[in-house]
Amino acid sequence: RRAAARAPSRLTPLARTDAHSAWFLALLVSLNVVDAFHLNVVWPMLPFLVARDVGVKARDVGFYVGVCGAAAPLGAMCGAYAWGRVSDAHGRRPALIAGCVASTISVYAFGTATTTTRAALGRFLSGLANGNAAIVKTYVGEITTKVSAGRAFGVLALGYGLASAAAPGVGGYLQRPAERWPRAFAGTVFETYPYLLPMVVASTLTFVGAVLGWVFLPETASFTLRRRQEERRRQRGADASRGEAKRLVKLASAGELQTFADDHDDDDEVADGVVDVEDTRTLQKTPTEEVLFTPETTIAVACYALLAAIAIGYDELIPVYLKTDRDMGGCGFSPSDIGLLLIAGGVTLLIFQLTLYTRICDALGAVRAFRFGVSLFAGISILAPFASLAPNNTMLWIIALTSQCVKICALGIGFVSITIVVNNSCEDAVKARVNAISGSTSAFARVVSPVVCGWMFSMSMRLQDVVPFHQVAPFVFISVVALGLRVASERLPLSLDASKNDTKTINDDVGGDDDDGIELIETSLNSRSDDA
């Protein structure tokens, strides 16, 4: 009867399965690129905004770029747990759609910035409004098994990597359009706000993601099951309270209430171990206490945060290093050159994810694949600064392209693998909050890392006349930290290759208003628990 009273669901909740269609994975990618595109679209713009619009000295550009870059992770750190609570309380689907809508609006704060202060404020708001990265990981963790997790998370990483590569290209190519295409943009709002056009593109992408999510994205069956179980427990509690009240009223009207109280005030029954059968059943149905963090979860989240720190530190250094003049130890690239290099890395990631990543993950498992990706990144991260020492432009481009393409593949392996490990380390009921806390810790790392790396780059520029190969120093620092992460990853148990919630596939019987479908899920979960 309660099922009949509920409004029918337009989309059937999605249960765990060993395979998902390419179309559905593409839909998830459209919701996940919010974080990647908005975080990376500004990198080619920031060095020029700081240097040209603020008039900062060339040797200090890296530091101010780092400060502006840190504002977005700071906002994400402040908002990540709140987004996780919203997701656990109201569902993955509404949280993802709301995140897209909020991000669609927030990017215009940076697009209309003309000073470093306003740019930093815009980045902070963009990070605060963006909780989709953690929620999408939670969503995928609840709809995949060990068989399908590698491919699903790999596709997410592919979309994230492509957005990370394409976004700087958009930012580099479309900034200052009134200077590049005066006939079309001179005298328009894009001349007043030279960094608005790339942000319009970013806003359009996230708005399209919100519309697609509203139309096509179902809720997860795992969340639907937990919500209905909570509703049933509340309903049983309310029914029991009403029944007890009626019984007490009848006893009072019959003059037997005092006798009833005297009979039940004696604690000897409890002391002697005599417990009412109905009370026992109630205790058995009480949900187990949620464990938010296990030791494995703590280690996995720490590894994710450290990987995020060195990744964004490197990504912040590269545009500044490439823009720096050759006589100061840089490469003297133009914005379009920087965009082209980053797009080449994105194309490489596309080919890699489609052809090799799944094989690597299947062969090594998530934990070993993470260790491999971190080791590869530690080795390749010190190659880029030697591009400025190349005898000609051809060698310079070869070194720059090699370092960028191998780096983005190494980080692709690392991020996909550690995301799987974090999801496998916790139960579905707390997964969104764990991913949110993971997002907060990685956001804190992303706040600190750009500032530290930007400061180190600025200091290395000050030493150009004193220390040979001064431009290598910040990249060596990142490589050393990556090696430390590789050592720490030895504490991740190989058991995290599989999910704690890996259950057999439940298909189309999970209807939005069909209790039989929920009973099917309950039966499946209970049977697996009994087997364990």
Coordinates of C-alpha atoms in Angstrom, one line a residue:
R1 CA 0.0 0.0 0.0
R2 CA 2.9 2.4 0.8
A3 CA 4.4 1.6 -2.6
A4 CA 1.1 2.5 -4.3
A5 CA 1.1 5.8 -2.5
R6 CA 4.4 6.9 -3.8
A7 CA 4.6 8.8 -7.0
P8 CA 6.0 6.5 -9.8
S9 CA 9.6 7.1 -10.7
R10 CA 10.3 8.3 -14.2
L11 CA 13.7 6.5 -14.3
T12 CA 14.3 3.0 -12.9
P13 CA 17.1 2.9 -10.2
L14 CA 20.3 1.5 -11.6
A15 CA 21.8 -1.6 -9.8
R16 CA 25.3 -3.1 -10.0
T17 CA 26.1 -4.8 -13.2
D18 CA 29.2 -6.1 -15.0
A19 CA 28.7 -3.9 -18.0
H20 CA 27.4 -0.4 -18.9
S21 CA 26.7 1.0 -22.3
A22 CA 29.0 3.5 -23.9
W23 CA 26.2 6.0 -24.1
F24 CA 25.6 5.8 -20.3
L25 CA 29.3 6.2 -19.5
A26 CA 29.4 9.2 -21.8
L27 CA 26.6 10.7 -19.8
L28 CA 28.6 10.3 -16.6
V29 CA 31.6 11.8 -18.3
S30 CA 29.4 14.9 -19.2
L31 CA 28.7 15.3 -15.5
N32 CA 32.3 14.7 -14.4
V33 CA 34.0 17.2 -16.8
V34 CA 32.7 20.1 -14.6
D35 CA 35.6 19.7 -12.3
A36 CA 38.3 19.1 -14.9
F37 CA 37.2 21.8 -17.4
H38 CA 36.6 24.5 -14.8
L39 CA 39.9 23.8 -13.0
N40 CA 42.1 23.7 -16.0
V41 CA 40.6 26.3 -18.4
V42 CA 42.2 29.1 -16.5
W43 CA 45.8 28.0 -16.5
P44 CA 46.8 29.6 -19.8
M45 CA 45.0 32.8 -18.9
L46 CA 46.4 33.3 -15.4
P47 CA 50.1 34.0 -16.4
F48 CA 48.9 36.7 -18.9
L49 CA 46.3 38.1 -16.6
V50 CA 48.8 38.5 -13.8
A51 CA 51.7 39.8 -15.9
R52 CA 49.8 42.1 -18.2
D53 CA 46.8 43.3 -16.2
V54 CA 48.5 43.6 -12.8
G55 CA 52.0 44.5 -13.9
V56 CA 53.7 42.0 -11.6
K57 CA 57.4 41.5 -12.3
A58 CA 58.2 38.5 -14.5
R59 CA 60.1 36.7 -11.8
D60 CA 57.1 36.8 -9.5
V61 CA 54.4 35.7 -11.9
G62 CA 54.7 32.1 -10.8
F63 CA 53.9 32.9 -7.2
Y64 CA 50.8 35.0 -8.0
V65 CA 49.5 32.4 -10.5
G66 CA 49.9 29.8 -7.7
V67 CA 47.8 31.9 -5.3
C68 CA 45.0 32.3 -7.9
G69 CA 45.2 28.7 -8.8
A70 CA 44.9 27.7 -5.1
A71 CA 41.7 29.6 -4.7
A72 CA 39.6 27.0 -6.6
P73 CA 40.8 24.0 -4.5
L74 CA 40.2 26.1 -1.4
G75 CA 36.6 26.6 -2.3
A76 CA 36.3 22.9 -3.1
M77 CA 37.7 22.1 0.3
C78 CA 35.1 24.2 2.0
G79 CA 32.2 22.8 0.1
A80 CA 33.1 19.1 -0.6
Y81 CA 31.8 17.6 2.6
A82 CA 28.5 19.6 2.4
W83 CA 28.0 18.2 -1.2
G84 CA 28.7 14.7 0.2
R85 CA 26.1 15.2 2.9
V86 CA 23.6 16.4 0.3
S87 CA 24.3 13.3 -1.9
D88 CA 23.9 10.9 1.0
A89 CA 20.7 12.5 2.2
H90 CA 18.9 13.3 -1.0
G91 CA 20.5 11.1 -3.6
R92 CA 23.3 11.0 -6.2
R93 CA 21.2 12.2 -9.1
P94 CA 19.9 15.5 -7.6
A95 CA 23.3 16.4 -6.1
L96 CA 25.0 15.9 -9.5
I97 CA 22.4 18.0 -11.3
A98 CA 22.5 20.8 -8.7
G99 CA 26.3 20.8 -8.9
C100 CA 26.2 21.4 -12.7
V101 CA 23.7 24.2 -12.3
A102 CA 25.8 25.9 -9.6
S103 CA 29.0 25.6 -11.6
T104 CA 27.3 27.0 -14.7
I105 CA 26.6 30.2 -12.9
S106 CA 29.8 30.5 -10.8
V107 CA 32.3 30.6 -13.7
Y108 CA 31.2 34.1 -14.8
A109 CA 32.8 35.5 -11.7
F110 CA 36.3 34.7 -13.1
G111 CA 35.2 35.5 -16.7
T112 CA 34.5 39.1 -15.7
A113 CA 37.7 39.5 -13.6
T114 CA 40.2 42.2 -14.5
T115 CA 42.4 42.0 -11.4
T116 CA 44.2 39.2 -9.6
T117 CA 41.9 39.7 -6.5
R118 CA 38.7 39.3 -8.5
A119 CA 40.2 36.3 -10.4
A120 CA 41.0 34.6 -7.1
L121 CA 37.5 35.3 -5.8
G122 CA 36.0 33.8 -9.0
R123 CA 38.1 30.7 -8.7
F124 CA 37.1 30.3 -5.1
L125 CA 33.4 30.5 -6.0
S126 CA 33.9 28.0 -8.8
G127 CA 35.5 25.5 -6.4
L128 CA 32.8 26.0 -3.8
A129 CA 30.0 25.3 -6.3
N130 CA 31.6 22.2 -7.7
G131 CA 31.0 18.9 -5.9
N132 CA 30.5 16.6 -8.8
A133 CA 33.9 15.0 -9.0
A134 CA 33.4 13.1 -5.7
I135 CA 29.7 12.4 -6.3
V136 CA 30.4 10.9 -9.7
K137 CA 32.9 8.6 -8.2
T138 CA 30.4 7.5 -5.6
Y139 CA 27.8 6.9 -8.3
V140 CA 30.1 4.7 -10.3
G141 CA 31.2 2.8 -7.2
E142 CA 27.5 2.0 -6.5
I143 CA 26.7 0.7 -10.0
T144 CA 29.8 -1.3 -10.8
T145 CA 31.3 -4.7 -9.9
K146 CA 34.9 -5.7 -9.8
V147 CA 34.5 -6.7 -13.5
S148 CA 33.1 -3.4 -14.7
A149 CA 34.9 -0.9 -12.2
G150 CA 38.1 -0.7 -14.2
R151 CA 36.4 0.2 -17.5
A152 CA 33.9 2.6 -15.9
F153 CA 36.5 4.5 -13.9
G154 CA 38.8 4.4 -16.9
V155 CA 36.2 6.1 -19.1
L156 CA 35.7 8.7 -16.4
A157 CA 39.4 9.3 -16.2
L158 CA 39.5 9.5 -20.0
G159 CA 36.8 12.2 -20.0
Y160 CA 38.5 14.0 -17.1
G161 CA 41.8 13.9 -18.9
L162 CA 40.4 15.1 -22.2
A163 CA 38.6 17.9 -20.5
S164 CA 41.8 18.7 -18.6
A165 CA 43.7 18.8 -21.9
A166 CA 41.1 20.6 -24.0
A167 CA 40.3 23.2 -21.3
P168 CA 43.7 24.9 -21.5
G169 CA 43.5 24.9 -25.3
V170 CA 40.1 26.7 -25.1
G171 CA 41.5 29.1 -22.5
G172 CA 44.6 29.8 -24.5
Y173 CA 43.0 30.1 -27.9
L174 CA 39.8 32.1 -26.9
Q175 CA 41.2 34.6 -24.4
R176 CA 41.4 38.2 -25.5
P177 CA 39.3 37.7 -28.6
A178 CA 39.0 41.4 -29.3
E179 CA 42.7 41.5 -30.0
R180 CA 42.7 38.4 -32.2
W181 CA 39.5 38.9 -34.0
P182 CA 38.7 42.7 -33.8
R183 CA 36.1 42.6 -36.5
A184 CA 33.9 40.3 -34.5
F185 CA 34.6 41.2 -30.9
A186 CA 35.9 44.8 -30.8
G187 CA 33.6 47.1 -28.9
T188 CA 31.7 44.1 -27.3
V189 CA 31.6 42.8 -23.8
F190 CA 34.4 40.5 -24.7
E191 CA 36.7 43.4 -25.1
T192 CA 35.8 44.8 -21.7
Y193 CA 36.2 41.3 -20.2
P194 CA 39.0 39.6 -22.2
Y195 CA 38.7 36.3 -20.3
L196 CA 34.9 35.9 -20.6
L197 CA 34.7 33.9 -23.8
P198 CA 36.5 30.8 -22.5
M199 CA 34.3 30.8 -19.5
V200 CA 31.1 31.0 -21.6
V201 CA 32.3 27.8 -23.3
A202 CA 32.8 26.2 -19.8
S203 CA 29.4 27.4 -18.7
T204 CA 27.7 26.0 -21.8
L205 CA 29.3 22.5 -21.3
T206 CA 28.1 22.3 -17.7
F207 CA 24.6 23.5 -18.5
V208 CA 24.4 20.8 -21.2
G209 CA 25.5 18.2 -18.6
A210 CA 22.8 19.4 -16.2
V211 CA 20.1 19.0 -18.9
L212 CA 21.3 15.5 -19.9
G213 CA 21.5 14.4 -16.3
W214 CA 17.9 15.6 -15.6
V215 CA 16.5 13.8 -18.6
F216 CA 18.5 10.5 -18.6
L217 CA 20.4 9.9 -15.3
P218 CA 18.6 7.4 -12.9
E219 CA 19.2 7.2 -9.2
T220 CA 21.4 4.3 -8.0
A221 CA 19.6 1.2 -6.6
S222 CA 21.9 1.2 -3.6
F223 CA 20.7 4.6 -2.5
T224 CA 17.1 3.8 -3.3
L225 CA 17.3 0.6 -1.2
R226 CA 18.8 2.5 1.8
R227 CA 16.2 5.2 1.5
R228 CA 13.3 2.8 1.5
Q229 CA 14.7 0.8 4.4
E230 CA 14.9 4.0 6.4
E231 CA 11.3 4.9 5.5
R232 CA 10.2 1.4 6.6
R233 CA 12.0 1.7 9.9
R234 CA 10.5 5.1 10.5
Q235 CA 7.1 3.8 9.6
R236 CA 7.4 0.7 11.9
G237 CA 8.6 3.0 14.7
A238 CA 5.6 5.3 14.2
D239 CA 3.2 2.4 14.0
A240 CA 4.6 0.8 17.2
S241 CA 4.4 4.2 19.0
R242 CA 0.7 4.6 18.0
G243 CA -0.1 1.0 19.1
E244 CA 1.6 1.5 22.5
A245 CA -0.2 4.7 23.1
K246 CA -3.6 3.1 22.3
R247 CA -2.8 0.2 24.7
L248 CA -1.8 2.6 27.5
V249 CA -5.1 4.5 27.0
K250 CA -7.1 1.3 27.3
L251 CA -5.2 0.2 30.4
A252 CA -5.8 3.7 32.0
S253 CA -9.5 3.6 31.2
A254 CA -9.7 0.1 32.8
G255 CA -7.8 1.3 35.9
E256 CA -4.9 -1.1 35.3
L257 CA -2.2 1.4 34.3
Q258 CA -0.5 1.5 37.7
T259 CA -0.4 -2.3 37.8
F260 CA 1.2 -2.4 34.4
A261 CA 3.8 0.2 35.4
D262 CA 4.7 -1.8 38.5
D263 CA 5.1 -5.0 36.6
H264 CA 7.5 -3.4 34.0
D265 CA 9.6 -1.2 36.4
D266 CA 11.5 -4.2 37.7
D267 CA 15.0 -4.4 36.1
D268 CA 15.6 -7.9 37.4
E269 CA 14.5 -9.5 34.2
V270 CA 17.1 -7.6 32.3
A271 CA 19.8 -8.3 34.9
D272 CA 19.0 -12.0 34.7
G273 CA 19.3 -12.0 30.9
V274 CA 15.5 -12.2 30.2
V275 CA 14.7 -10.1 27.1
D276 CA 11.4 -9.8 25.4
V277 CA 11.3 -11.6 22.0
E278 CA 9.8 -8.5 20.3
D279 CA 12.6 -6.4 21.8
T280 CA 15.1 -8.8 20.4
R281 CA 13.7 -8.6 16.9
T282 CA 13.8 -4.8 17.1
L283 CA 17.4 -4.9 18.1
Q284 CA 18.2 -7.2 15.3
K285 CA 16.6 -4.8 12.8
T286 CA 18.6 -1.8 14.1
P287 CA 21.0 -0.8 11.4
T288 CA 24.7 -1.3 12.1
E289 CA 26.8 1.7 13.0
E290 CA 28.3 3.3 10.0
V291 CA 32.1 3.2 9.9
L292 CA 33.2 6.2 7.9
F293 CA 37.0 5.6 7.9
T294 CA 38.8 2.3 8.2
P295 CA 42.7 2.2 8.3
E296 CA 42.6 1.2 4.6
T297 CA 40.4 4.1 3.8
T298 CA 42.7 6.5 5.6
I299 CA 45.7 5.4 3.7
A300 CA 43.9 5.4 0.4
V301 CA 42.6 9.0 0.9
A302 CA 46.0 10.2 2.0
C303 CA 47.5 8.7 -1.2
Y304 CA 44.8 10.4 -3.3
A305 CA 45.5 13.8 -1.7
L306 CA 49.2 13.5 -2.2
L307 CA 48.8 12.5 -5.9
A308 CA 46.5 15.5 -6.4
A309 CA 49.1 17.8 -4.8
I310 CA 51.9 16.8 -7.1
A311 CA 49.7 16.6 -10.2
I312 CA 48.3 20.2 -9.8
G313 CA 51.8 21.4 -8.8
Y314 CA 53.2 20.1 -12.0
D315 CA 50.2 21.4 -14.1
E316 CA 50.6 24.9 -12.5
L317 CA 54.4 24.9 -13.2
I318 CA 54.2 23.9 -16.9
P319 CA 52.4 26.9 -18.4
V320 CA 54.5 29.3 -16.3
Y321 CA 57.7 27.5 -17.3
L322 CA 56.7 27.3 -21.0
K323 CA 55.8 31.0 -21.1
T324 CA 59.0 32.1 -19.4
D325 CA 61.6 33.6 -21.8
R326 CA 64.4 31.4 -23.1
D327 CA 67.1 33.7 -21.5
M328 CA 65.5 33.1 -18.1
G329 CA 65.4 29.3 -18.4
G330 CA 62.0 28.8 -20.0
C331 CA 60.7 28.0 -23.5
G332 CA 59.2 31.3 -24.6
F333 CA 55.9 29.7 -25.8
S334 CA 52.9 31.7 -26.8
P335 CA 49.4 31.0 -25.5
S336 CA 48.5 29.0 -28.6
D337 CA 51.7 27.0 -28.3
I338 CA 50.9 26.1 -24.7
G339 CA 47.3 25.1 -25.7
L340 CA 48.6 23.0 -28.6
L341 CA 51.0 21.1 -26.3
L342 CA 48.3 20.4 -23.8
I343 CA 45.8 19.2 -26.5
A344 CA 48.5 16.8 -27.8
G345 CA 48.6 15.4 -24.3
G346 CA 44.8 15.0 -24.3
V347 CA 44.9 13.1 -27.6
T348 CA 47.6 10.8 -26.2
L349 CA 45.4 10.1 -23.1
L350 CA 42.5 9.3 -25.3
I351 CA 44.5 6.6 -27.2
F352 CA 46.0 5.3 -24.0
Q353 CA 42.7 4.9 -22.1
L354 CA 41.0 3.2 -25.1
T355 CA 43.8 0.8 -25.8
L356 CA 46.1 0.1 -22.7
Y357 CA 44.7 1.2 -19.4
T358 CA 42.1 -1.5 -18.9
R359 CA 44.7 -4.1 -19.8
I360 CA 47.1 -2.6 -17.2
C361 CA 44.4 -2.6 -14.5
D362 CA 43.3 -6.1 -15.3
A363 CA 46.9 -7.4 -15.3
L364 CA 48.1 -5.6 -12.2
G365 CA 45.0 -4.8 -10.1
A366 CA 44.1 -1.3 -8.9
V367 CA 46.7 -1.2 -6.1
R368 CA 49.7 -2.3 -8.2
A369 CA 48.6 -0.1 -11.1
F370 CA 48.6 2.9 -8.8
R371 CA 52.1 2.1 -7.7
F372 CA 53.2 1.8 -11.4
G373 CA 51.6 5.1 -12.4
V374 CA 53.2 7.0 -9.5
S375 CA 56.7 5.5 -10.3
L376 CA 56.3 6.5 -14.0
F377 CA 55.3 10.0 -13.0
A378 CA 58.3 10.4 -10.7
G379 CA 60.6 9.5 -13.5
I380 CA 59.1 11.6 -16.2
S381 CA 58.4 14.8 -14.2
I382 CA 62.1 15.9 -14.3
L383 CA 62.3 15.7 -18.1
A384 CA 60.3 18.9 -19.0
P385 CA 62.7 21.5 -17.7
F386 CA 65.5 20.2 -19.9
A387 CA 63.5 21.3 -23.0
S388 CA 64.8 24.9 -22.5
L389 CA 68.3 23.4 -23.0
A390 CA 67.5 22.0 -26.4
P391 CA 69.8 23.3 -29.2
N392 CA 66.9 24.0 -31.5
N393 CA 63.1 24.3 -31.6
T394 CA 62.6 20.8 -33.0
M395 CA 64.4 19.2 -30.0
L396 CA 62.6 21.5 -27.7
W397 CA 59.2 20.4 -29.0
I398 CA 60.2 16.7 -28.9
I399 CA 61.2 16.9 -25.2
A400 CA 58.1 19.0 -24.3
L401 CA 55.7 16.6 -26.1
T402 CA 57.3 13.5 -24.7
S403 CA 57.2 14.7 -21.1
Q404 CA 53.6 16.0 -21.5
C405 CA 52.3 12.8 -23.1
V406 CA 54.0 10.4 -20.8
K407 CA 53.1 12.5 -17.8
I408 CA 49.4 12.6 -18.6
C409 CA 49.3 8.8 -19.1
A410 CA 51.1 8.2 -15.8
L411 CA 48.6 10.4 -13.9
G412 CA 45.7 8.8 -15.7
I413 CA 46.9 5.4 -14.4
G414 CA 47.4 6.8 -10.9
F415 CA 44.1 8.7 -10.5
V416 CA 41.9 6.0 -11.9
S417 CA 43.5 3.3 -9.8
I418 CA 43.5 5.2 -6.5
T419 CA 39.8 6.2 -7.1
I420 CA 38.9 2.6 -7.4
V421 CA 40.9 1.8 -4.2
V422 CA 39.2 4.6 -2.3
N423 CA 35.7 3.4 -3.4
N424 CA 36.6 -0.3 -2.6
S425 CA 37.8 0.7 1.0
C426 CA 34.3 1.7 2.3
E427 CA 30.6 0.7 2.3
D428 CA 28.0 2.2 0.0
A429 CA 26.2 3.9 2.9
V430 CA 29.2 6.2 3.6
K431 CA 30.7 6.3 0.1
A432 CA 29.7 9.8 -0.8
R433 CA 31.0 11.3 2.4
V434 CA 34.3 9.3 2.1
N435 CA 34.7 10.6 -1.4
A436 CA 33.8 14.1 -0.2
I437 CA 36.4 14.0 2.5
S438 CA 38.8 12.6 0.0
G439 CA 37.9 15.6 -2.2
S440 CA 38.4 18.0 0.7
T441 CA 41.8 16.6 1.6
S442 CA 42.9 16.6 -2.1
A443 CA 41.5 20.2 -2.3
F444 CA 43.6 21.2 0.6
A445 CA 46.6 19.7 -1.1
R446 CA 45.7 21.6 -4.2
V447 CA 45.5 24.8 -2.2
V448 CA 49.0 24.3 -0.8
S449 CA 50.8 22.8 -3.8
P450 CA 50.3 25.6 -6.3
V451 CA 51.5 28.2 -3.8
V452 CA 54.5 26.1 -2.8
C453 CA 55.5 25.2 -6.4
G454 CA 54.8 28.7 -7.6
W455 CA 57.1 30.1 -4.9
M456 CA 59.8 27.6 -5.7
F457 CA 59.7 28.5 -9.4
S458 CA 59.9 32.2 -8.5
M459 CA 62.9 31.5 -6.3
S460 CA 64.6 29.5 -9.0
M461 CA 64.2 32.4 -11.4
R462 CA 65.9 34.6 -8.8
L463 CA 68.9 32.2 -8.8
Q464 CA 69.4 32.2 -12.6
D465 CA 72.7 34.0 -12.4
V466 CA 73.9 32.0 -9.4
V467 CA 72.8 28.4 -9.9
P468 CA 73.1 26.5 -13.2
F469 CA 70.0 24.6 -14.4
H470 CA 68.0 26.6 -11.8
Q471 CA 64.8 25.8 -13.7
V472 CA 65.1 22.1 -12.8
A473 CA 64.7 22.6 -9.0
P474 CA 60.9 22.8 -8.7
F475 CA 60.5 19.7 -10.9
V476 CA 63.0 17.7 -8.9
F477 CA 61.0 18.6 -5.8
I478 CA 57.8 17.2 -7.4
S479 CA 59.7 14.0 -8.4
V480 CA 61.0 13.5 -4.9
V481 CA 57.5 13.8 -3.4
A482 CA 56.2 11.3 -6.0
L483 CA 58.9 8.8 -4.9
G484 CA 57.7 9.3 -1.3
L485 CA 54.1 8.6 -2.4
R486 CA 55.4 5.4 -4.1
V487 CA 56.9 4.2 -0.8
A488 CA 53.7 5.1 1.1
S489 CA 51.5 3.1 -1.3
E490 CA 53.2 -0.1 -0.1
R491 CA 50.8 0.1 2.9
L492 CA 47.7 -0.3 0.6
P493 CA 46.6 -4.0 0.9
L494 CA 46.0 -5.8 -2.4
S495 CA 42.5 -6.8 -1.1
L496 CA 41.4 -3.3 -2.1
D497 CA 41.4 -4.5 -5.7
A498 CA 37.8 -5.7 -5.0
S499 CA 34.9 -3.7 -3.6
K500 CA 33.4 -4.5 -0.2
N501 CA 30.0 -4.1 -1.8
D502 CA 30.6 -6.4 -4.8
T503 CA 27.2 -8.2 -5.2
K504 CA 25.6 -10.1 -8.0
T505 CA 23.9 -8.2 -10.8
I506 CA 20.3 -7.0 -10.1
N507 CA 18.5 -6.0 -13.3
D508 CA 15.4 -4.3 -14.3
D509 CA 13.2 -5.4 -11.4
V510 CA 14.2 -2.4 -9.3
G511 CA 11.3 -0.2 -10.2
G512 CA 10.7 3.2 -8.8
D513 CA 7.4 2.2 -7.1
D514 CA 7.8 -1.5 -7.0
D515 CA 8.5 -3.0 -3.6
D516 CA 9.2 -6.4 -5.2
G517 CA 12.3 -4.9 -6.9
I518 CA 13.6 -3.6 -3.6
E519 CA 12.9 -7.0 -1.9
L520 CA 15.0 -8.6 -4.7
I521 CA 17.9 -6.3 -3.8
E522 CA 17.5 -7.1 -0.1
T523 CA 17.4 -10.8 -0.7
S524 CA 20.6 -10.6 -2.8
L525 CA 22.4 -8.5 -0.3
N526 CA 21.4 -10.7 2.6
S527 CA 22.3 -13.9 0.8
R528 CA 25.8 -12.5 0.1
S529 CA 26.2 -11.5 3.7
D530 CA 25.2 -14.9 4.9
D531 CA 27.7 -16.5 2.5
A532 CA 30.4 -14.3 3.8

